[in-house]
PDB file of C-alpha atoms in Angstrom:
ATOM      1  CA  MET Q   1     124.052  47.536 120.168  1.00 60.00           C
ATOM      2  CA  LEU Q   2     120.656  46.355 120.864  1.00 67.00           C
ATOM      3  CA  ILE Q   3     121.858  43.764 123.600  1.00 70.00           C
ATOM      4  CA  ILE Q   4     125.214  45.684 125.435  1.00 69.00           C
ATOM      5  CA  GLU Q   5     123.138  48.896 125.526  1.00 69.00           C
ATOM      6  CA  ARG Q   6     120.234  46.894 127.339  1.00 72.00           C
ATOM      7  CA  PHE Q   7     122.196  44.973 129.293  1.00 71.00           C
ATOM      8  CA  GLY Q   8     125.333  46.394 130.018  1.00 75.00           C
ATOM      9  CA  ARG Q   9     129.289  46.405 128.050  1.00 79.00           C
ATOM     10  CA  ARG Q  10     130.502  43.861 131.536  1.00 84.00           C
ATOM     11  CA  LYS Q  11     127.907  41.182 131.969  1.00 86.00           C
ATOM     12  CA  VAL Q  12     127.367  40.826 127.235  1.00 86.00           C
ATOM     13  CA  LEU Q  13     131.141  40.921 127.412  1.00 88.00           C
ATOM     14  CA  LEU Q  14     131.489  38.146 129.916  1.00 90.00           C
ATOM     15  CA  THR Q  15     128.701  36.339 128.850  1.00 91.00           C
ATOM     16  CA  SER Q  16     130.111  36.269 125.655  1.00 92.00           C
ATOM     17  CA  VAL Q  17     133.815  34.993 125.683  1.00 93.00           C
ATOM     18  CA  ALA Q  18     132.569  32.551 128.187  1.00 94.00           C
ATOM     19  CA  GLY Q  19     129.925  30.927 125.099  1.00 94.00           C
ATOM     20  CA  VAL Q  20     133.150  31.186 123.191  1.00 94.00           C
ATOM     21  CA  ILE Q  21     135.271  29.965 125.871  1.00 95.00           C
ATOM     22  CA  PHE Q  22     132.126  26.640 125.453  1.00 95.00           C
ATOM     23  CA  ALA Q  23     132.488  26.826 121.535  1.00 95.00           C
ATOM     24  CA  LEU Q  24     136.454  26.425 121.347  1.00 94.00           C
ATOM     25  CA  ILE Q  25     136.248  22.936 123.567  1.00 95.00           C
ATOM     26  CA  CYS Q  26     133.656  22.204 121.993  1.00 93.00           C
ATOM     27  CA  MET Q  27     135.150  21.851 118.624  1.00 93.00           C
ATOM     28  CA  GLY Q  28     138.302  20.775 119.709  1.00 91.00           C
ATOM     29  CA  PHE Q  29     136.322  17.620 121.123  1.00 91.00           C
ATOM     30  CA  SER Q  30     134.660  17.425 117.664  1.00 89.00           C
ATOM     31  CA  PHE Q  31     137.435  16.921 116.151  1.00 87.00           C
ATOM     32  CA  GLY Q  32     139.666  15.241 118.332  1.00 85.00           C
ATOM     33  CA  TYR Q  33     137.177  12.434 117.861  1.00 84.00           C
ATOM     34  CA  VAL Q  34     136.383  13.370 114.219  1.00 82.00           C
ATOM     35  CA  SER Q  35     140.566  12.592 113.398  1.00 79.00           C
ATOM     36  CA  ARG Q  36     140.048   9.247 115.797  1.00 77.00           C
ATOM     37  CA  ASP Q  37     137.070   7.595 113.741  1.00 77.00           C
ATOM     38  CA  SER Q  38     139.117   9.082 109.949  1.00 81.00           C
ATOM     39  CA  VAL Q  39     139.062   6.272 107.543  1.00 84.00           C
ATOM     40  CA  ILE Q  40     142.420   4.504 107.483  1.00 85.00           C
ATOM     41  CA  THR Q  41     145.060   4.253 104.926  1.00 85.00           C
ATOM     42  CA  GLN Q  42     145.781   1.042 103.208  1.00 82.00           C
ATOM     43  CA  PRO Q  43     149.091  -0.291 100.858  1.00 80.00           C
ATOM     44  CA  LEU Q  44     148.392   0.355  96.979  1.00 72.00           C
ATOM     45  CA  ASN Q  45     147.555  -3.812  95.857  1.00 62.00           C
ATOM     46  CA  ALA Q  46     150.288  -5.857  94.502  1.00 47.00           C
ATOM     47  CA  THR Q  47     149.902  -5.072  91.283  1.00 45.00           C
ATOM     48  CA  LEU Q  48     149.858  -1.089  91.177  1.00 55.00           C
ATOM     49  CA  GLU Q  49     153.504  -1.929  93.565  1.00 51.00           C
ATOM     50  CA  ASP Q  50     155.277  -4.127  91.164  1.00 46.00           C
ATOM     51  CA  VAL Q  51     154.804  -0.791  88.772  1.00 53.00           C
ATOM     52  CA  ILE Q  52     155.431   2.109  91.570  1.00 58.00           C
ATOM     53  CA  PRO Q  53     159.638   2.794  90.227  1.00 56.00           C
ATOM     54  CA  ASP Q  54     161.523   3.280  93.597  1.00 56.00           C
ATOM     55  CA  PHE Q  55     162.001   7.207  92.809  1.00 58.00           C
ATOM     56  CA  ILE Q  56     158.379   8.492  92.839  1.00 71.00           C
ATOM     57  CA  PRO Q  57     158.828  11.448  95.272  1.00 76.00           C
ATOM     58  CA  TYR Q  58     157.227  10.923  98.761  1.00 81.00           C
ATOM     59  CA  PHE Q  59     155.265   7.535  98.028  1.00 82.00           C
ATOM     60  CA  LYS Q  60     156.775   5.799 100.993  1.00 82.00           C
ATOM     61  CA  HIS Q  61     156.653   8.331 102.607  1.00 84.00           C
ATOM     62  CA  CYS Q  62     153.198   8.619 102.226  1.00 85.00           C
ATOM     63  CA  ALA Q  63     152.280   5.127 102.436  1.00 83.00           C
ATOM     64  CA  GLN Q  64     153.518   4.980 106.624  1.00 85.00           C
ATOM     65  CA  LEU Q  65     151.094   7.533 106.756  1.00 85.00           C
ATOM     66  CA  GLU Q  66     147.879   5.424 108.652  1.00 85.00           C
ATOM     67  CA  ASN Q  67     144.831   7.738 108.280  1.00 86.00           C
ATOM     68  CA  CYS Q  68     142.926  10.246 106.162  1.00 86.00           C
ATOM     69  CA  ASN Q  69     143.297  12.615 109.375  1.00 84.00           C
ATOM     70  CA  LEU Q  70     147.089  12.425 109.531  1.00 84.00           C
ATOM     71  CA  CYS Q  71     147.546  12.503 105.452  1.00 87.00           C
ATOM     72  CA  THR Q  72     145.881  15.489 103.949  1.00 85.00           C
ATOM     73  CA  LYS Q  73     147.124  16.980 107.025  1.00 83.00           C
ATOM     74  CA  ASP Q  74     150.778  16.945 104.959  1.00 83.00           C
ATOM     75  CA  GLU Q  75     152.092  19.032 102.409  1.00 83.00           C
ATOM     76  CA  HIS Q  76     153.173  16.621 100.608  1.00 86.00           C
ATOM     77  CA  CYS Q  77     150.512  13.337 100.807  1.00 88.00           C
ATOM     78  CA  GLY Q  78     146.673  13.364  99.407  1.00 88.00           C
ATOM     79  CA  PHE Q  79     143.508  10.548 100.274  1.00 89.00           C
ATOM     80  CA  CYS Q  80     142.342   8.147  97.200  1.00 87.00           C
ATOM     81  CA  MET Q  81     139.140   6.943  98.802  1.00 85.00           C
ATOM     82  CA  PRO Q  82     136.056   4.783  97.049  1.00 84.00           C
ATOM     83  CA  ASN Q  83     133.323   6.943  97.044  1.00 79.00           C
ATOM     84  CA  ASN Q  84     130.790   2.746  97.290  1.00 74.00           C
ATOM     85  CA  PHE Q  85     132.725   2.043 100.244  1.00 65.00           C
ATOM     86  CA  PRO Q  86     134.619   4.508 101.974  1.00 69.00           C
ATOM     87  CA  THR Q  87     136.107   2.765 104.606  1.00 78.00           C
ATOM     88  CA  TYR Q  88     139.656   2.197 103.611  1.00 82.00           C
ATOM     89  CA  GLY Q  89     141.866   4.139 101.090  1.00 86.00           C
ATOM     90  CA  TYR Q  90     145.136   5.354  99.958  1.00 87.00           C
ATOM     91  CA  CYS Q  91     147.390   8.190 101.470  1.00 88.00           C
ATOM     92  CA  LEU Q  92     149.636   9.138  97.860  1.00 87.00           C
ATOM     93  CA  PRO Q  93     151.391  11.681  96.671  1.00 87.00           C
ATOM     94  CA  ILE Q  94     149.944  14.576  95.363  1.00 86.00           C
ATOM     95  CA  ASP Q  95     151.006  15.880  91.542  1.00 82.00           C
ATOM     96  CA  GLN Q  96     152.457  19.520  92.207  1.00 76.00           C
ATOM     97  CA  LYS Q  97     152.383  19.921  88.159  1.00 74.00           C
ATOM     98  CA  ALA Q  98     148.567  20.212  88.643  1.00 67.00           C
ATOM     99  CA  SER Q  99     146.318  23.058  89.109  1.00 58.00           C
ATOM    100  CA  VAL Q 100     145.364  23.816  92.806  1.00 59.00           C
ATOM    101  CA  ILE Q 101     141.921  23.636  91.285  1.00 60.00           C
ATOM    102  CA  GLU Q 102     142.445  19.953  89.780  1.00 69.00           C
ATOM    103  CA  SER Q 103     144.936  18.476  92.292  1.00 73.00           C
ATOM    104  CA  LYS Q 104     145.364  14.591  91.767  1.00 80.00           C
ATOM    105  CA  SER Q 105     147.452  11.969  92.660  1.00 80.00           C
ATOM    106  CA  LEU Q 106     150.821  11.388  91.661  1.00 80.00           C
ATOM    107  CA  ILE Q 107     150.093   7.564  91.183  1.00 79.00           C
ATOM    108  CA  GLY Q 108     147.455   5.687  91.636  1.00 80.00           C
ATOM    109  CA  PRO Q 109     143.417   5.751  91.073  1.00 80.00           C
ATOM    110  CA  CYS Q 110     143.312   9.274  91.479  1.00 82.00           C
ATOM    111  CA  SER Q 111     145.817  10.050  88.951  1.00 80.00           C
ATOM    112  CA  PHE Q 112     145.749  11.781  85.598  1.00 76.00           C
ATOM    113  CA  VAL Q 113     146.103   9.467  84.275  1.00 72.00           C
ATOM    114  CA  ASN Q 114     144.226   6.749  85.911  1.00 72.00           C
ATOM    115  CA  ASN Q 115     141.403   9.448  87.276  1.00 65.00           C
ATOM    116  CA  SER Q 116     139.265   6.733  87.608  1.00 68.00           C
ATOM    117  CA  MET Q 117     134.880   8.290  88.601  1.00 72.00           C
ATOM    118  CA  ARG Q 118     134.814   5.481  91.962  1.00 81.00           C
ATOM    119  CA  TYR Q 119     137.192   7.213  93.696  1.00 84.00           C
ATOM    120  CA  ASP Q 120     137.571  10.528  95.740  1.00 84.00           C
ATOM    121  CA  TRP Q 121     140.413  12.400  95.717  1.00 84.00           C
ATOM    122  CA  MET Q 122     141.197  15.391  98.837  1.00 85.00           C
ATOM    123  CA  ASP Q 123     144.109  16.995  99.736  1.00 82.00           C
ATOM    124  CA  ASP Q 124     142.871  19.049 102.736  1.00 80.00           C
ATOM    125  CA  TYR Q 125     139.992  17.450 103.821  1.00 79.00           C
ATOM    126  CA  CYS Q 126     138.778  14.468 104.983  1.00 81.00           C
ATOM    127  CA  ALA Q 127     135.075  12.391 104.051  1.00 77.00           C
ATOM    128  CA  THR Q 128     133.265  12.202 107.318  1.00 76.00           C
ATOM    129  CA  GLY Q 129     129.600  11.011 108.719  1.00 73.00           C
ATOM    130  CA  TYR Q 130     130.382  13.098 111.613  1.00 76.00           C
ATOM    131  CA  ALA Q 131     129.894  17.155 110.401  1.00 75.00           C
ATOM    132  CA  ILE Q 132     126.973  17.742 112.240  1.00 81.00           C
ATOM    133  CA  LEU Q 133     129.401  17.842 115.970  1.00 82.00           C
ATOM    134  CA  LEU Q 134     131.509  20.793 113.929  1.00 84.00           C
ATOM    135  CA  LEU Q 135     128.534  22.203 112.279  1.00 89.00           C
ATOM    136  CA  VAL Q 136     127.173  22.736 115.839  1.00 91.00           C
ATOM    137  CA  PRO Q 137     130.306  24.243 117.461  1.00 92.00           C
ATOM    138  CA  LEU Q 138     131.186  26.054 114.915  1.00 92.00           C
ATOM    139  CA  VAL Q 139     128.286  27.942 115.128  1.00 93.00           C
ATOM    140  CA  THR Q 140     128.039  27.673 118.277  1.00 94.00           C
ATOM    141  CA  PHE Q 141     131.624  29.553 118.312  1.00 94.00           C
ATOM    142  CA  ILE Q 142     129.887  32.361 115.485  1.00 93.00           C
ATOM    143  CA  VAL Q 143     126.820  33.538 117.607  1.00 92.00           C
ATOM    144  CA  PHE Q 144     128.461  34.046 120.725  1.00 92.00           C
ATOM    145  CA  PHE Q 145     131.209  35.942 119.129  1.00 92.00           C
ATOM    146  CA  ALA Q 146     129.404  37.871 116.960  1.00 89.00           C
ATOM    147  CA  CYS Q 147     127.149  38.869 119.733  1.00 86.00           C
ATOM    148  CA  GLY Q 148     129.463  40.424 122.258  1.00 85.00           C
ATOM    149  CA  TYR Q 149     133.097  39.893 121.829  1.00 84.00           C
ATOM    150  CA  ALA Q 150     133.527  41.349 118.298  1.00 84.00           C
ATOM    151  CA  PRO Q 151     131.371  45.385 119.493  1.00 84.00           C
ATOM    152  CA  SER Q 152     132.298  45.576 122.232  1.00 82.00           C
ATOM    153  CA  SER Q 153     135.564  45.797 122.020  1.00 79.00           C
ATOM    154  CA  TRP Q 154     135.322  48.221 120.319  1.00 83.00           C
ATOM    155  CA  ILE Q 155     132.399  50.369 121.995  1.00 83.00           C
ATOM    156  CA  ILE Q 156     134.380  49.305 125.601  1.00 81.00           C
ATOM    157  CA  ASN Q 157     137.619  50.000 123.915  1.00 82.00           C
ATOM    158  CA  ALA Q 158     136.481  53.964 122.935  1.00 79.00           C
ATOM    159  CA  GLU Q 159     134.862  54.585 126.104  1.00 79.00           C
ATOM    160  CA  ILE Q 160     138.653  53.757 128.454  1.00 79.00           C
ATOM    161  CA  TYR Q 161     140.167  57.047 127.887  1.00 80.00           C
ATOM    162  CA  PRO Q 162     140.345  60.420 128.538  1.00 79.00           C
ATOM    163  CA  MET Q 163     139.151  62.869 125.473  1.00 79.00           C
ATOM    164  CA  TRP Q 164     142.298  63.779 126.047  1.00 79.00           C
ATOM    165  CA  ALA Q 165     143.733  60.783 125.075  1.00 80.00           C
ATOM    166  CA  ARG Q 166     140.976  59.252 123.194  1.00 82.00           C
ATOM    167  CA  SER Q 167     141.991  59.997 119.132  1.00 86.00           C
ATOM    168  CA  ILE Q 168     145.523  58.412 119.728  1.00 89.00           C
ATOM    169  CA  CYS Q 169     144.442  55.159 121.975  1.00 87.00           C
ATOM    170  CA  VAL Q 170     142.039  53.605 120.009  1.00 88.00           C
ATOM    171  CA  SER Q 171     144.657  53.827 117.358  1.00 90.00           C
ATOM    172  CA  ILE Q 172     146.970  52.270 118.484  1.00 92.00           C
ATOM    173  CA  ALA Q 173     144.138  50.125 120.038  1.00 89.00           C
ATOM    174  CA  ALA Q 174     143.010  49.079 116.669  1.00 89.00           C
ATOM    175  CA  PHE Q 175     146.579  48.396 115.379  1.00 92.00           C
ATOM    176  CA  CYS Q 176     147.348  46.367 117.644  1.00 91.00           C
ATOM    177  CA  ASN Q 177     143.694  44.568 117.255  1.00 88.00           C
ATOM    178  CA  TRP Q 178     144.469  44.021 113.091  1.00 90.00           C
ATOM    179  CA  LEU Q 179     147.871  42.944 113.986  1.00 93.00           C
ATOM    180  CA  PHE Q 180     146.938  40.530 116.611  1.00 90.00           C
ATOM    181  CA  ASP Q 181     144.377  38.995 114.399  1.00 89.00           C
ATOM    182  CA  ILE Q 182     147.520  38.219 111.508  1.00 91.00           C
ATOM    183  CA  ILE Q 183     149.270  36.472 113.973  1.00 91.00           C
ATOM    184  CA  ALA Q 184     146.238  34.512 115.577  1.00 89.00           C
ATOM    185  CA  SER Q 185     145.736  33.662 111.445  1.00 88.00           C
ATOM    186  CA  THR Q 186     148.611  32.739 110.516  1.00 88.00           C
ATOM    187  CA  SER Q 187     149.518  30.241 113.822  1.00 88.00           C
ATOM    188  CA  PHE Q 188     146.283  28.521 113.548  1.00 88.00           C
ATOM    189  CA  THR Q 189     147.423  26.665 110.789  1.00 83.00           C
ATOM    190  CA  LEU Q 190     150.565  25.967 111.272  1.00 86.00           C
ATOM    191  CA  LEU Q 191     149.312  24.487 114.437  1.00 87.00           C
ATOM    192  CA  ILE Q 192     146.825  22.507 113.250  1.00 83.00           C
ATOM    193  CA  ARG Q 193     149.748  21.233 110.562  1.00 78.00           C
ATOM    194  CA  ASN Q 194     151.689  20.481 114.112  1.00 82.00           C
ATOM    195  CA  ILE Q 195     150.103  19.950 117.332  1.00 84.00           C
ATOM    196  CA  GLY Q 196     146.239  18.676 115.919  1.00 81.00           C
ATOM    197  CA  SER Q 197     143.067  20.132 115.503  1.00 83.00           C
ATOM    198  CA  ASP Q 198     142.003  18.782 118.267  1.00 87.00           C
ATOM    199  CA  SER Q 199     144.922  20.477 119.815  1.00 90.00           C
ATOM    200  CA  ALA Q 200     144.698  24.110 118.518  1.00 91.00           C
ATOM    201  CA  PHE Q 201     141.108  24.654 120.183  1.00 93.00           C
ATOM    202  CA  PHE Q 202     141.917  23.879 123.298  1.00 94.00           C
ATOM    203  CA  ILE Q 203     145.634  26.350 122.931  1.00 93.00           C
ATOM    204  CA  CYS Q 204     142.477  28.727 122.237  1.00 93.00           C
ATOM    205  CA  ALA Q 205     140.293  27.985 125.051  1.00 95.00           C
ATOM    206  CA  ALA Q 206     142.608  28.587 126.731  1.00 95.00           C
ATOM    207  CA  LEU Q 207     144.026  31.604 125.902  1.00 93.00           C
ATOM    208  CA  THR Q 208     140.079  32.921 125.934  1.00 93.00           C
ATOM    209  CA  MET Q 209     140.114  31.764 129.035  1.00 96.00           C
ATOM    210  CA  VAL Q 210     143.221  33.960 130.452  1.00 95.00           C
ATOM    211  CA  ALA Q 211     140.914  36.792 128.866  1.00 92.00           C
ATOM    212  CA  PHE Q 212     137.613  35.858 130.645  1.00 94.00           C
ATOM    213  CA  VAL Q 213     139.638  36.256 134.279  1.00 94.00           C
ATOM    214  CA  PHE Q 214     141.429  39.705 132.535  1.00 92.00           C
ATOM    215  CA  PHE Q 215     137.408  41.614 132.093  1.00 90.00           C
ATOM    216  CA  PHE Q 216     136.317  39.259 135.180  1.00 91.00           C
ATOM    217  CA  ILE Q 217     138.894  41.554 137.174  1.00 91.00           C
ATOM    218  CA  PHE Q 218     139.478  44.500 135.514  1.00 86.00           C
ATOM    219  CA  LEU Q 219     136.585  45.791 133.397  1.00 83.00           C
ATOM    220  CA  SER Q 220     133.384  48.042 135.120  1.00 78.00           C
ATOM    221  CA  GLU Q 221     130.293  48.539 134.271  1.00 75.00           C
ATOM    222  CA  THR Q 222     130.158  51.484 132.217  1.00 71.00           C
ATOM    223  CA  LYS Q 223     125.983  51.633 131.017  1.00 71.00           C
ATOM    224  CA  GLY Q 224     124.482  54.914 131.649  1.00 68.00           C
ATOM    225  CA  THR Q 225     127.231  56.823 132.156  1.00 68.00           C
ATOM    226  CA  SER Q 226     128.204  59.789 129.593  1.00 67.00           C
ATOM    227  CA  LEU Q 227     131.962  60.276 128.157  1.00 66.00           C
ATOM    228  CA  GLU Q 228     131.964  63.040 130.672  1.00 66.00           C
ATOM    229  CA  ASP Q 229     131.734  61.322 133.789  1.00 66.00           C
ATOM    230  CA  LEU Q 230     134.074  58.150 132.444  1.00 63.00           C
ATOM    231  CA  GLU Q 231     136.255  60.894 133.225  1.00 65.00           C
ATOM    232  CA  LYS Q 232     135.532  62.409 135.879  1.00 65.00           C
ATOM    233  CA  THR Q 233     135.934  58.810 137.082  1.00 61.00           C
ATOM    234  CA  ALA Q 234     139.130  58.388 135.897  1.00 57.00           C
ATOM    235  CA  LYS Q 235     140.128  61.208 137.268  1.00 56.00           C
ATOM    236  CA  LEU Q 236     138.295  60.696 141.199  1.00 49.00           C
ATOM    237  CA  ASN Q 237     140.024  57.051 141.294  1.00 50.00           C
ATOM    238  CA  LYS Q 238     143.615  59.035 140.528  1.00 51.00           C
ATOM    239  CA  LYS Q 239     145.836  58.114 142.937  1.00 46.00           C
ATOM    240  CA  PRO Q 240     147.237  62.092 143.726  1.00 43.00           C
ATOM    241  CA  ALA Q 241     151.069  63.027 143.253  1.00 44.00           C
ATOM    242  CA  THR Q 242     152.338  62.680 146.923  1.00 46.00           C
ATOM    243  CA  LEU Q 243     154.351  66.515 147.414  1.00 44.00           C
ATOM    244  CA  VAL Q 244     157.496  67.473 148.431  1.00 47.00           C
ATOM    245  CA  SER Q 245     157.399  70.626 151.058  1.00 53.00           C
ATOM    246  CA  PHE Q 246     160.776  72.646 151.152  1.00 51.00           C
ATOM    247  CA  THR Q 247     161.794  76.064 152.671  1.00 58.00           C
ATOM    248  CA  VAL Q 248     163.435  78.492 150.516  1.00 52.00           C
ATOM    249  CA  CYS Q 249     165.389  80.990 152.450  1.00 61.00           C
ATOM    250  CA  SER Q 250     166.465  84.963 151.280  1.00 58.00           C
ATOM    251  CA  ASN Q 251     169.322  86.753 152.815  1.00 58.00           C
ATOM    252  CA  SER Q 252     169.568  90.433 152.340  1.00 53.00           C
ATOM    253  CA  LEU Q 253     171.524  92.761 154.239  1.00 53.00           C
ATOM    254  CA  PHE Q 254     169.177  95.691 153.938  1.00 53.00           C
ATOM    255  CA  GLN Q 255     165.757  93.487 154.767  1.00 56.00           C
ATOM    256  CA  PRO Q 256     165.860  90.434 157.823  1.00 57.00           C
ATOM    257  CA  THR Q 257     166.332  86.441 157.117  1.00 58.00           C
ATOM    258  CA  THR Q 258     163.131  85.240 155.336  1.00 62.00           C
ATOM    259  CA  CYS Q 259     162.090  82.063 155.017  1.00 60.00           C
ATOM    260  CA  GLU Q 260     159.090  80.139 152.618  1.00 61.00           C
ATOM    261  CA  GLU Q 261     157.410  77.483 152.952  1.00 57.00           C
ATOM    262  CA  MET Q 262     156.567  76.007 148.945  1.00 53.00           C
ATOM    263  CA  GLN Q 263     155.624  72.889 147.854  1.00 54.00           C
TER     264      GLN Q 263
END
């Protein structure tokens, strides 16, 4: 609130949105780089392959995935990687009977049967040595979003409506805000699974650019203006209604015909 009151709604919001766009683009490039640097998949050695039955579900499907990033995106597969020499790993089917807390592979060194301490099992993420590339843009996104984008939407939304419609319009805006929060949360995971993390962040950046253009064109500064003055300004800027004039004539037996122009 202090930043908004000091520098103004429009300036803070536009700066915040620009920072969010920059952070989203950086996250897209960071995730793309980390994905390309993901640990490659190798088939299980010949000794293990000889004892694997053909009816093991999703074994051949998981073995075709090229690296850890592609493997962990698949809901049926996970990545089993040596913890002391992480240059390769095995993409193996997930044991669906295992609990979420103790997720294991259905076969191989990361299964409940083997449970080798020399291997790490990952079914929803990939270990990487470039975590700083993801952390910096993420923190940048949080800072810019929290400083302007998040609070400005509520402040400006409460100021731009006339008094008689403020409660209804704010309620509708709040409903739309939470509705699109749900849509964004659910669709983002689908985007990550289908087109990848980098492309998902680029799409979010493109949509935020559209919002920036909209704010830049239509958002006016309301710093230092009371709600009453804002309503008066809205009335002055309102286009006056076009008046239609017509003539009414009265005819009587005892009085002469009179006509009157009315609007």
